[in-house]
């Protein structure tokens, strides 16, 4: 909670495009929006509309994002679901996701709790 982390929590994020949600958690995953293993979202933010088709989104993911977002590269603090959503948003909309989401790992790293837990946080 806020006392230990200095923030309300550390949240998972995904990006919904054309009725599918895309997220990263060691692998890049997608499923019908609202049907992720994480349950219903606590919040949803409209970032905009893309001109990319669903096939174009999948091709862009394969070409631009899959080489970077791998199981070996996953790190809860330095390459996580929020980094993936930001990269996908930049690809599709040429804009970042909100900074309070994009920078939450950076803020969490400043907390004393994360300093203690970092060796186990991968």
Tab-separated table of N, CA and C in Angstrom:
chain	number	residue	atom	x	y	z
A	1	UNK	N	0.788	-1.173	0.000
A	1	UNK	CA	0.000	0.000	0.000
A	1	UNK	C	0.849	1.263	0.000
A	2	UNK	N	0.165	2.334	0.201
A	2	UNK	CA	0.794	3.655	0.123
A	2	UNK	C	1.906	3.837	1.158
A	3	UNK	N	1.749	3.270	2.339
A	3	UNK	CA	2.753	3.422	3.386
A	3	UNK	C	4.080	2.772	2.992
A	4	UNK	N	4.037	1.576	2.421
A	4	UNK	CA	5.261	0.857	2.067
A	4	UNK	C	5.855	1.285	0.734
A	5	UNK	N	5.003	1.560	-0.240
A	5	UNK	CA	5.472	1.879	-1.590
A	5	UNK	C	5.546	3.367	-1.881
A	6	UNK	N	4.822	4.160	-1.117
A	6	UNK	CA	4.735	5.578	-1.427
A	6	UNK	C	3.753	5.843	-2.554
A	7	UNK	N	2.961	4.830	-2.920
A	7	UNK	CA	1.942	4.939	-3.960
A	7	UNK	C	0.859	3.904	-3.653
A	8	UNK	N	-0.294	4.012	-4.302
A	8	UNK	CA	-1.422	3.131	-3.997
A	8	UNK	C	-1.172	1.676	-4.354
A	9	UNK	N	-0.350	1.408	-5.338
A	9	UNK	CA	-0.064	0.043	-5.765
A	9	UNK	C	0.736	0.049	-7.044
A	10	UNK	N	1.064	-1.143	-7.496
A	10	UNK	CA	1.743	-1.327	-8.780
A	10	UNK	C	0.767	-2.119	-9.634
A	11	UNK	N	0.351	-1.539	-10.746
A	11	UNK	CA	-0.733	-2.098	-11.534
A	11	UNK	C	-0.233	-2.707	-12.833
A	12	UNK	N	-0.931	-3.749	-13.270
A	12	UNK	CA	-0.703	-4.346	-14.587
A	12	UNK	C	-1.418	-3.482	-15.624
A	13	UNK	N	-0.886	-3.444	-16.839
A	13	UNK	CA	-1.590	-2.743	-17.911
A	13	UNK	C	-1.571	-3.562	-19.189
A	14	UNK	N	-2.576	-3.348	-19.997
A	14	UNK	CA	-2.695	-3.929	-21.321
A	14	UNK	C	-3.257	-2.853	-22.237
A	15	UNK	N	-3.171	-3.084	-23.543
A	15	UNK	CA	-3.680	-2.108	-24.507
A	15	UNK	C	-4.733	-2.798	-25.372
A	16	UNK	N	-5.936	-2.236	-25.424
A	16	UNK	CA	-7.023	-2.803	-26.220
A	16	UNK	C	-7.062	-2.121	-27.585
A	17	UNK	N	-7.057	-2.949	-28.624
A	17	UNK	CA	-7.080	-2.464	-30.007
A	17	UNK	C	-7.983	-3.391	-30.820
A	18	UNK	N	-8.978	-2.836	-31.485
A	18	UNK	CA	-9.889	-3.602	-32.342
A	18	UNK	C	-10.512	-4.793	-31.617
A	19	UNK	N	-10.873	-4.610	-30.346
A	19	UNK	CA	-11.553	-5.667	-29.602
A	19	UNK	C	-10.645	-6.712	-28.983
A	20	UNK	N	-9.336	-6.541	-29.101
A	20	UNK	CA	-8.367	-7.456	-28.495
A	20	UNK	C	-7.462	-6.687	-27.549
A	21	UNK	N	-7.121	-7.332	-26.449
A	21	UNK	CA	-6.197	-6.727	-25.498
A	21	UNK	C	-4.837	-7.394	-25.640
A	22	UNK	N	-3.801	-6.572	-25.670
A	22	UNK	CA	-2.421	-7.037	-25.800
A	22	UNK	C	-1.679	-6.664	-24.526
A	23	UNK	N	-0.869	-7.590	-24.006
A	23	UNK	CA	-0.083	-7.314	-22.806
A	23	UNK	C	1.178	-8.160	-22.813
A	24	UNK	N	2.069	-7.816	-21.918
A	24	UNK	CA	3.368	-8.481	-21.814
A	24	UNK	C	3.584	-8.934	-20.387
A	25	UNK	N	3.968	-10.174	-20.260
A	25	UNK	CA	4.296	-10.742	-18.956
A	25	UNK	C	5.271	-11.885	-19.160
A	26	UNK	N	6.390	-11.593	-19.822
A	26	UNK	CA	7.354	-12.615	-20.209
A	26	UNK	C	7.156	-13.023	-21.660
A	27	UNK	N	5.942	-13.088	-22.091
A	27	UNK	CA	5.553	-13.290	-23.496
A	27	UNK	C	4.607	-12.148	-23.848
A	28	UNK	N	4.440	-11.903	-25.132
A	28	UNK	CA	3.396	-10.978	-25.577
A	28	UNK	C	2.140	-11.822	-25.775
A	29	UNK	N	1.081	-11.436	-25.119
A	29	UNK	CA	-0.179	-12.170	-25.147
A	29	UNK	C	-1.278	-11.290	-25.742
A	30	UNK	N	-2.322	-11.941	-26.233
A	30	UNK	CA	-3.522	-11.203	-26.612
A	30	UNK	C	-4.738	-12.111	-26.485
A	31	UNK	N	-5.855	-11.497	-26.216
A	31	UNK	CA	-7.130	-12.204	-26.157
A	31	UNK	C	-8.228	-11.161	-26.357
A	32	UNK	N	-9.446	-11.621	-26.427
A	32	UNK	CA	-10.569	-10.692	-26.542
A	32	UNK	C	-10.545	-9.731	-25.362
A	33	UNK	N	-10.800	-8.474	-25.618
A	33	UNK	CA	-10.810	-7.465	-24.548
A	33	UNK	C	-11.745	-7.893	-23.421
A	34	UNK	N	-11.282	-7.700	-22.196
A	34	UNK	CA	-12.076	-8.041	-21.030
A	34	UNK	C	-12.017	-9.491	-20.623
A	35	UNK	N	-11.242	-10.315	-21.344
A	35	UNK	CA	-11.171	-11.746	-21.026
A	35	UNK	C	-9.767	-12.188	-20.629
A	36	UNK	N	-8.979	-11.265	-20.134
A	36	UNK	CA	-7.628	-11.625	-19.703
A	36	UNK	C	-7.699	-12.401	-18.392
A	37	UNK	N	-6.613	-13.093	-18.027
A	37	UNK	CA	-6.595	-13.792	-16.743
A	37	UNK	C	-6.615	-12.841	-15.545
A	38	UNK	N	-6.462	-11.545	-15.788
A	38	UNK	CA	-6.417	-10.560	-14.709
A	38	UNK	C	-7.805	-10.091	-14.291
A	39	UNK	N	-8.840	-10.520	-15.002
A	39	UNK	CA	-10.193	-10.086	-14.674
A	39	UNK	C	-10.498	-8.718	-15.251
A	40	UNK	N	-11.585	-8.155	-14.798
A	40	UNK	CA	-12.020	-6.845	-15.298
A	40	UNK	C	-11.033	-5.766	-14.850
A	41	UNK	N	-10.771	-4.797	-15.722
A	41	UNK	CA	-9.829	-3.731	-15.342
A	41	UNK	C	-10.391	-2.828	-14.243
A	42	UNK	N	-9.484	-2.316	-13.421
A	42	UNK	CA	-9.870	-1.325	-12.409
A	42	UNK	C	-10.168	0.013	-13.063
A	43	UNK	N	-9.481	0.285	-14.167
A	43	UNK	CA	-9.660	1.548	-14.888
A	43	UNK	C	-9.365	1.316	-16.362
A	44	UNK	N	-9.942	2.153	-17.184
A	44	UNK	CA	-9.711	2.108	-18.624
A	44	UNK	C	-9.546	3.542	-19.113
A	45	UNK	N	-8.521	3.774	-19.918
A	45	UNK	CA	-8.222	5.115	-20.425
A	45	UNK	C	-8.209	5.056	-21.949
A	46	UNK	N	-8.984	5.889	-22.598
A	46	UNK	CA	-8.976	5.954	-24.061
A	46	UNK	C	-7.774	6.791	-24.481
A	47	UNK	N	-6.884	6.179	-25.261
A	47	UNK	CA	-5.682	6.875	-25.728
A	47	UNK	C	-5.874	7.503	-27.099
A	48	UNK	N	-6.837	6.992	-27.855
A	48	UNK	CA	-7.073	7.507	-29.194
A	48	UNK	C	-7.559	6.405	-30.110
A	49	UNK	N	-7.548	6.677	-31.393
A	49	UNK	CA	-7.948	5.704	-32.412
A	49	UNK	C	-6.791	5.532	-33.377
A	50	UNK	N	-6.609	4.283	-33.808
A	50	UNK	CA	-5.526	4.005	-34.737
A	50	UNK	C	-6.074	3.746	-36.138
A	51	UNK	N	-5.266	4.041	-37.120
A	51	UNK	CA	-5.608	3.727	-38.505
A	51	UNK	C	-5.093	2.348	-38.900
A	52	UNK	N	-4.327	1.719	-38.006
A	52	UNK	CA	-3.787	0.388	-38.283
A	52	UNK	C	-4.925	-0.642	-38.272
A	53	UNK	N	-4.927	-1.549	-39.233
A	53	UNK	CA	-5.880	-2.658	-39.249
A	53	UNK	C	-5.433	-3.701	-38.225
A	54	UNK	N	-6.294	-4.672	-37.927
A	54	UNK	CA	-5.902	-5.736	-36.994
A	54	UNK	C	-4.708	-6.504	-37.550
A	55	UNK	N	-4.711	-6.801	-38.847
A	55	UNK	CA	-3.575	-7.502	-39.461
A	55	UNK	C	-2.312	-6.652	-39.369
A	56	UNK	N	-2.447	-5.354	-39.555
A	56	UNK	CA	-1.306	-4.453	-39.436
A	56	UNK	C	-0.760	-4.401	-38.020
A	57	UNK	N	-1.670	-4.416	-37.037
A	57	UNK	CA	-1.245	-4.428	-35.633
A	57	UNK	C	-0.419	-5.679	-35.361
A	58	UNK	N	-0.914	-6.831	-35.802
A	58	UNK	CA	-0.192	-8.092	-35.578
A	58	UNK	C	1.156	-8.091	-36.295
A	59	UNK	N	1.196	-7.573	-37.521
A	59	UNK	CA	2.466	-7.498	-38.257
A	59	UNK	C	3.441	-6.548	-37.560
A	60	UNK	N	2.952	-5.413	-37.089
A	60	UNK	CA	3.794	-4.467	-36.362
A	60	UNK	C	4.332	-5.057	-35.073
A	61	UNK	N	3.480	-5.793	-34.363
A	61	UNK	CA	3.924	-6.482	-33.143
A	61	UNK	C	5.076	-7.431	-33.452
A	62	UNK	N	4.873	-8.257	-34.467
A	62	UNK	CA	5.910	-9.238	-34.835
A	62	UNK	C	7.212	-8.558	-35.227
A	63	UNK	N	7.127	-7.547	-36.052
A	63	UNK	CA	8.338	-6.906	-36.581
A	63	UNK	C	9.020	-5.989	-35.575
A	64	UNK	N	8.243	-5.226	-34.832
A	64	UNK	CA	8.820	-4.165	-33.997
A	64	UNK	C	8.942	-4.515	-32.513
A	65	UNK	N	7.985	-5.268	-31.981
A	65	UNK	CA	7.948	-5.445	-30.530
A	65	UNK	C	8.387	-6.825	-30.048
A	66	UNK	N	8.045	-7.891	-30.763
A	66	UNK	CA	8.420	-9.226	-30.297
A	66	UNK	C	9.923	-9.412	-30.116
A	67	UNK	N	10.773	-8.834	-30.976
A	67	UNK	CA	12.216	-8.997	-30.736
A	67	UNK	C	12.689	-8.378	-29.418
A	68	UNK	N	12.022	-7.360	-28.938
A	68	UNK	CA	12.421	-6.689	-27.695
A	68	UNK	C	11.746	-7.280	-26.461
A	69	UNK	N	10.483	-7.628	-26.580
A	69	UNK	CA	9.705	-8.088	-25.429
A	69	UNK	C	9.679	-9.613	-25.396
A	70	UNK	N	10.737	-10.190	-24.833
A	70	UNK	CA	10.944	-11.635	-24.786
A	70	UNK	C	10.835	-12.137	-23.350
A	71	UNK	N	10.809	-13.457	-23.199
A	71	UNK	CA	10.784	-14.033	-21.858
A	71	UNK	C	12.089	-13.739	-21.124
A	72	UNK	N	13.207	-13.755	-21.848
A	72	UNK	CA	14.506	-13.473	-21.225
A	72	UNK	C	14.630	-12.010	-20.812
A	73	UNK	N	13.981	-11.142	-21.533
A	73	UNK	CA	14.092	-9.713	-21.263
A	73	UNK	C	13.162	-9.194	-20.185
A	74	UNK	N	12.148	-9.998	-19.826
A	74	UNK	CA	11.161	-9.506	-18.859
A	74	UNK	C	11.801	-9.194	-17.515
A	75	UNK	N	11.478	-8.040	-16.982
A	75	UNK	CA	11.893	-7.640	-15.638
A	75	UNK	C	10.782	-6.763	-15.085
A	76	UNK	N	10.283	-7.100	-13.919
A	76	UNK	CA	9.138	-6.398	-13.343
A	76	UNK	C	9.393	-4.898	-13.181
A	77	UNK	N	10.666	-4.494	-13.096
A	77	UNK	CA	10.980	-3.083	-12.906
A	77	UNK	C	11.536	-2.392	-14.141
A	78	UNK	N	12.250	-3.117	-14.995
A	78	UNK	CA	12.915	-2.418	-16.102
A	78	UNK	C	12.386	-2.757	-17.492
A	79	UNK	N	11.607	-3.817	-17.653
A	79	UNK	CA	10.974	-4.124	-18.941
A	79	UNK	C	9.715	-4.925	-18.636
A	80	UNK	N	8.604	-4.217	-18.504
A	80	UNK	CA	7.384	-4.831	-17.994
A	80	UNK	C	6.176	-4.500	-18.871
A	81	UNK	N	5.004	-4.822	-18.372
A	81	UNK	CA	3.768	-4.609	-19.129
A	81	UNK	C	3.550	-3.140	-19.481
A	82	UNK	N	3.939	-2.249	-18.605
A	82	UNK	CA	3.761	-0.823	-18.887
A	82	UNK	C	4.697	-0.356	-19.999
A	83	UNK	N	5.927	-0.877	-20.013
A	83	UNK	CA	6.859	-0.552	-21.097
A	83	UNK	C	6.324	-1.063	-22.431
A	84	UNK	N	5.748	-2.272	-22.409
A	84	UNK	CA	5.161	-2.832	-23.620
A	84	UNK	C	3.995	-1.974	-24.116
A	85	UNK	N	3.093	-1.608	-23.211
A	85	UNK	CA	1.943	-0.781	-23.613
A	85	UNK	C	2.396	0.557	-24.175
A	86	UNK	N	3.438	1.116	-23.588
A	86	UNK	CA	3.963	2.381	-24.093
A	86	UNK	C	4.539	2.201	-25.495
A	87	UNK	N	5.298	1.126	-25.705
A	87	UNK	CA	5.883	0.868	-27.028
A	87	UNK	C	4.791	0.618	-28.070
A	88	UNK	N	3.755	-0.129	-27.705
A	88	UNK	CA	2.657	-0.389	-28.639
A	88	UNK	C	1.883	0.893	-28.933
A	89	UNK	N	1.665	1.706	-27.924
A	89	UNK	CA	0.994	2.991	-28.134
A	89	UNK	C	1.817	3.896	-29.051
A	90	UNK	N	3.118	3.922	-28.859
A	90	UNK	CA	3.985	4.726	-29.734
A	90	UNK	C	3.913	4.216	-31.170
A	91	UNK	N	3.886	2.891	-31.338
A	91	UNK	CA	3.803	2.302	-32.672
A	91	UNK	C	2.478	2.666	-33.350
A	92	UNK	N	1.383	2.516	-32.636
A	92	UNK	CA	0.058	2.684	-33.237
A	92	UNK	C	-0.464	4.113	-33.243
A	93	UNK	N	-0.069	4.909	-32.241
A	93	UNK	CA	-0.637	6.249	-32.090
A	93	UNK	C	0.396	7.367	-32.109
A	94	UNK	N	1.678	6.991	-32.078
A	94	UNK	CA	2.777	7.970	-31.990
A	94	UNK	C	2.647	8.846	-30.744
A	95	UNK	N	2.166	8.239	-29.654
A	95	UNK	CA	2.089	8.960	-28.384
A	95	UNK	C	2.287	7.985	-27.229
A	96	UNK	N	2.830	8.511	-26.131
A	96	UNK	CA	3.077	7.708	-24.936
A	96	UNK	C	1.786	7.457	-24.169
A	97	UNK	N	1.796	6.382	-23.385
A	97	UNK	CA	0.726	6.186	-22.413
A	97	UNK	C	0.940	7.212	-21.298
A	98	UNK	N	-0.058	7.463	-20.457
A	98	UNK	CA	0.108	8.463	-19.390
A	98	UNK	C	1.321	8.174	-18.498
A	99	UNK	N	2.000	9.226	-18.088
A	99	UNK	CA	3.245	9.076	-17.327
A	99	UNK	C	3.037	8.403	-15.974
A	100	UNK	N	1.871	8.554	-15.357
A	100	UNK	CA	1.669	7.885	-14.067
A	100	UNK	C	1.668	6.368	-14.214
A	101	UNK	N	1.328	5.858	-15.394
A	101	UNK	CA	1.407	4.423	-15.677
A	101	UNK	C	2.813	4.083	-16.167
A	102	UNK	N	3.287	4.849	-17.118
A	102	UNK	CA	4.596	4.595	-17.730
A	102	UNK	C	5.724	4.590	-16.698
A	103	UNK	N	5.647	5.425	-15.699
A	103	UNK	CA	6.748	5.604	-14.738
A	103	UNK	C	6.501	4.948	-13.388
A	104	UNK	N	5.498	4.077	-13.267
A	104	UNK	CA	5.204	3.524	-11.950
A	104	UNK	C	6.325	2.642	-11.416
A	105	UNK	N	7.019	1.880	-12.264
A	105	UNK	CA	8.131	1.051	-11.776
A	105	UNK	C	9.263	1.931	-11.252
A	106	UNK	N	9.526	3.010	-11.964
A	106	UNK	CA	10.563	3.953	-11.521
A	106	UNK	C	10.222	4.524	-10.142
A	107	UNK	N	8.967	4.882	-9.934
A	107	UNK	CA	8.549	5.392	-8.626
A	107	UNK	C	8.639	4.308	-7.558
A	108	UNK	N	8.248	3.091	-7.914
A	108	UNK	CA	8.297	1.985	-6.953
A	108	UNK	C	9.734	1.667	-6.550
A	109	UNK	N	10.670	1.788	-7.497
A	109	UNK	CA	12.076	1.486	-7.191
A	109	UNK	C	12.645	2.415	-6.130
A	110	UNK	N	12.059	3.579	-5.977
A	110	UNK	CA	12.530	4.525	-4.968
A	110	UNK	C	12.046	4.169	-3.562
A	111	UNK	N	11.133	3.215	-3.468
A	111	UNK	CA	10.589	2.859	-2.155
A	111	UNK	C	11.522	1.905	-1.416
A	112	UNK	N	11.496	1.961	-0.107
A	112	UNK	CA	12.339	1.084	0.703
A	112	UNK	C	11.899	-0.371	0.584
A	113	UNK	N	10.608	-0.625	0.395
A	113	UNK	CA	10.135	-1.996	0.247
A	113	UNK	C	10.734	-2.649	-0.989
A	114	UNK	N	10.736	-1.946	-2.129
A	114	UNK	CA	11.296	-2.515	-3.347
A	114	UNK	C	12.801	-2.719	-3.225
A	115	UNK	N	13.478	-1.861	-2.509
A	115	UNK	CA	14.908	-2.041	-2.289
A	115	UNK	C	15.155	-3.376	-1.596
A	116	UNK	N	14.328	-3.715	-0.639
A	116	UNK	CA	14.463	-4.986	0.071
A	116	UNK	C	14.073	-6.184	-0.790
A	117	UNK	N	13.040	-6.020	-1.619
A	117	UNK	CA	12.512	-7.135	-2.403
A	117	UNK	C	13.160	-7.298	-3.770
A	118	UNK	N	13.963	-6.361	-4.212
A	118	UNK	CA	14.512	-6.372	-5.575
A	118	UNK	C	15.164	-7.690	-5.976
A	119	UNK	N	15.942	-8.364	-5.107
A	119	UNK	CA	16.556	-9.628	-5.544
A	119	UNK	C	15.546	-10.690	-5.983
A	120	UNK	N	14.293	-10.599	-5.524
A	120	UNK	CA	13.271	-11.587	-5.865
A	120	UNK	C	12.247	-11.057	-6.859
A	121	UNK	N	12.428	-9.901	-7.394
A	121	UNK	CA	11.379	-9.232	-8.181
A	121	UNK	C	11.367	-9.570	-9.656
A	122	UNK	N	12.241	-10.390	-10.174
A	122	UNK	CA	12.245	-10.693	-11.602
A	122	UNK	C	11.041	-11.525	-11.917
